[in-house]
């Protein structure tokens, strides 16, 4: 089993497993996915999280595939 979090498919609880990611960052990721679609790569995720410091360890824990489609957001997400 991979310990990577699939950023484009993860639910809020799964996103919180990423080092340094808290509720505000989860909201930013979910809002971005809802408005713009899948996050393509680390640079895009870094820009979404740009106002928060990001630990280098985050990049070992995230995966962007599949970046061509994203999970539908739950109502109210």
Short mmCIF file of C-alpha atoms in Angstrom, two decimals:
data_model
loop_
_atom_site.label_atom_id
_atom_site.label_comp_id
_atom_site.label_asym_id
_atom_site.label_seq_id
_atom_site.Cartn_x
_atom_site.Cartn_y
_atom_site.Cartn_z
CA UNK A 1 0.00 0.00 0.00
CA UNK A 2 1.31 3.41 -0.95
CA UNK A 3 1.65 6.08 1.68
CA UNK A 4 1.13 8.76 -0.96
CA UNK A 5 -1.99 10.90 -0.94
CA UNK A 6 -3.63 11.28 -4.34
CA UNK A 7 -4.27 15.03 -4.27
CA UNK A 8 -6.93 14.95 -6.99
CA UNK A 9 -8.94 12.11 -5.44
CA UNK A 10 -8.39 12.61 -1.73
CA UNK A 11 -11.18 13.58 0.60
CA UNK A 12 -10.56 16.20 3.32
CA UNK A 13 -9.49 13.61 5.92
CA UNK A 14 -6.97 12.12 3.49
CA UNK A 15 -5.58 15.54 2.60
CA UNK A 16 -4.98 16.18 6.30
CA UNK A 17 -2.56 13.22 6.29
CA UNK A 18 -0.12 15.26 4.16
CA UNK A 19 2.65 16.74 6.36
CA UNK A 20 2.01 20.39 7.13
CA UNK A 21 -1.51 20.43 5.67
CA UNK A 22 -4.23 21.74 7.94
CA UNK A 23 -7.90 22.65 7.52
CA UNK A 24 -7.19 25.96 5.75
CA UNK A 25 -4.92 24.29 3.21
CA UNK A 26 -7.49 21.51 2.66
CA UNK A 27 -10.12 24.17 1.91
CA UNK A 28 -7.76 25.85 -0.55
CA UNK A 29 -7.10 22.54 -2.34
CA UNK A 30 -10.80 21.61 -2.49
CA UNK A 31 -11.76 25.08 -3.69
CA UNK A 32 -9.10 24.97 -6.40
CA UNK A 33 -10.24 21.52 -7.57
CA UNK A 34 -13.88 22.65 -7.68
CA UNK A 35 -13.11 25.82 -9.62
CA UNK A 36 -10.24 24.77 -11.88
CA UNK A 37 -10.22 20.97 -12.03
CA UNK A 38 -7.33 18.65 -11.23
CA UNK A 39 -4.05 19.86 -9.80
CA UNK A 40 -1.43 19.03 -12.40
CA UNK A 41 1.86 18.96 -10.52
CA UNK A 42 3.93 20.04 -7.53
CA UNK A 43 4.40 23.58 -8.87
CA UNK A 44 0.67 24.08 -9.13
CA UNK A 45 0.10 22.70 -5.62
CA UNK A 46 2.87 24.96 -4.30
CA UNK A 47 1.15 27.99 -5.84
CA UNK A 48 -2.20 26.97 -4.28
CA UNK A 49 -0.46 26.68 -0.90
CA UNK A 50 1.65 29.76 -1.60
CA UNK A 51 0.55 31.74 1.44
CA UNK A 52 1.53 28.91 3.79
CA UNK A 53 4.99 27.47 4.41
CA UNK A 54 5.29 24.03 2.82
CA UNK A 55 7.56 21.38 4.32
CA UNK A 56 9.87 19.68 1.84
CA UNK A 57 8.58 16.33 3.12
CA UNK A 58 5.21 17.06 1.52
CA UNK A 59 6.54 16.18 -1.94
CA UNK A 60 7.33 12.60 -0.89
CA UNK A 61 3.73 12.13 0.22
CA UNK A 62 1.68 13.52 -2.67
CA UNK A 63 0.75 12.07 -6.02
CA UNK A 64 -1.02 13.92 -8.82
CA UNK A 65 -2.29 11.01 -10.92
CA UNK A 66 -4.90 10.90 -12.19
CA UNK A 67 -4.63 14.54 -13.09
CA UNK A 68 -6.99 14.26 -16.04
CA UNK A 69 -10.07 13.82 -13.87
CA UNK A 70 -10.88 14.57 -10.30
CA UNK A 71 -13.33 13.16 -7.83
CA UNK A 72 -16.63 15.00 -7.70
CA UNK A 73 -16.84 17.20 -4.68
CA UNK A 74 -19.31 16.29 -1.98
CA UNK A 75 -22.14 18.79 -1.54
CA UNK A 76 -20.99 21.57 0.70
CA UNK A 77 -17.31 20.74 0.34
#
